[in-house]
Amino acid sequence: NSKVSSIGSIAIHVDNVTVTAVQSENEMVSDHRLCLPIFLSHGKVRIHQKGKSILIQSNFKLKVLYNWDDHLVIKFLAALSVKVCGMCRN
């Protein structure tokens, strides 16, 4: 239905790692499908399942929760607001 909004995909670039989650697909990291949980960049980026959602966390307190369809929550320290771009910043 074209009248219903959804989030088709998200992409997060943290510590030279790009995590992409695509609606109706398994988790993707740098174009490779992976099973959760996974720890990247020596533990600086952690990805795991939380209920029916994917939770992406960084060592600097970034948290991204995406339910693969229509719900996205992004949390980070206020001091980082000048360093983010995309939906959070512009």
mmCIF file of C-alpha atoms in Angstrom, residues 27-70:
data_model
loop_
_atom_site.group_PDB
_atom_site.id
_atom_site.type_symbol
_atom_site.label_atom_id
_atom_site.label_comp_id
_atom_site.label_asym_id
_atom_site.label_seq_id
_atom_site.Cartn_x
_atom_site.Cartn_y
_atom_site.Cartn_z
ATOM 1 C CA GLU A 27 21.357 -8.173 8.895
ATOM 2 C CA MET A 28 24.088 -6.884 6.599
ATOM 3 C CA VAL A 29 27.559 -5.635 7.468
ATOM 4 C CA SER A 30 29.768 -4.383 4.658
ATOM 5 C CA ASP A 31 27.621 -6.308 2.136
ATOM 6 C CA HIS A 32 27.972 -9.623 3.996
ATOM 7 C CA ARG A 33 25.086 -11.375 5.752
ATOM 8 C CA LEU A 34 25.934 -12.279 9.305
ATOM 9 C CA CYS A 35 24.323 -14.118 12.186
ATOM 10 C CA LEU A 36 23.749 -12.158 15.369
ATOM 11 C CA PRO A 37 25.238 -11.298 17.772
ATOM 12 C CA ILE A 38 28.386 -9.887 16.239
ATOM 13 C CA PHE A 39 31.171 -7.640 17.513
ATOM 14 C CA LEU A 40 33.105 -5.517 15.032
ATOM 15 C CA SER A 41 36.120 -3.237 15.115
ATOM 16 C CA HIS A 42 37.558 -4.943 18.206
ATOM 17 C CA GLY A 43 34.259 -4.666 20.092
ATOM 18 C CA LYS A 44 33.671 -0.977 19.346
ATOM 19 C CA VAL A 45 30.527 -1.855 17.358
ATOM 20 C CA ARG A 46 28.101 -4.460 18.695
ATOM 21 C CA ILE A 47 25.066 -5.790 16.844
ATOM 22 C CA HIS A 48 22.478 -8.075 18.365
ATOM 23 C CA GLN A 49 18.803 -8.870 18.314
ATOM 24 C CA LYS A 50 16.486 -7.270 20.852
ATOM 25 C CA GLY A 51 13.038 -8.818 20.581
ATOM 26 C CA LYS A 52 11.999 -8.449 16.941
ATOM 27 C CA SER A 53 14.475 -5.609 16.358
ATOM 28 C CA ILE A 54 18.163 -5.216 15.609
ATOM 29 C CA LEU A 55 20.182 -3.191 18.132
ATOM 30 C CA ILE A 56 23.410 -1.558 16.994
ATOM 31 C CA GLN A 57 25.607 -0.063 19.717
ATOM 32 C CA SER A 58 28.952 1.710 19.692
ATOM 33 C CA ASN A 59 31.588 2.243 22.343
ATOM 34 C CA PHE A 60 30.655 5.966 22.474
ATOM 35 C CA LYS A 61 27.058 5.299 23.560
ATOM 36 C CA LEU A 62 25.343 5.390 20.155
ATOM 37 C CA LYS A 63 22.286 3.117 20.119
ATOM 38 C CA VAL A 64 20.225 2.362 17.012
ATOM 39 C CA LEU A 65 17.143 0.158 17.353
ATOM 40 C CA TYR A 66 15.387 -0.841 14.106
ATOM 41 C CA ASN A 67 12.435 -3.230 13.825
ATOM 42 C CA TRP A 68 12.982 -3.969 10.097
ATOM 43 C CA ASP A 69 9.780 -2.173 9.109
ATOM 44 C CA ASP A 70 8.430 1.031 10.571
#
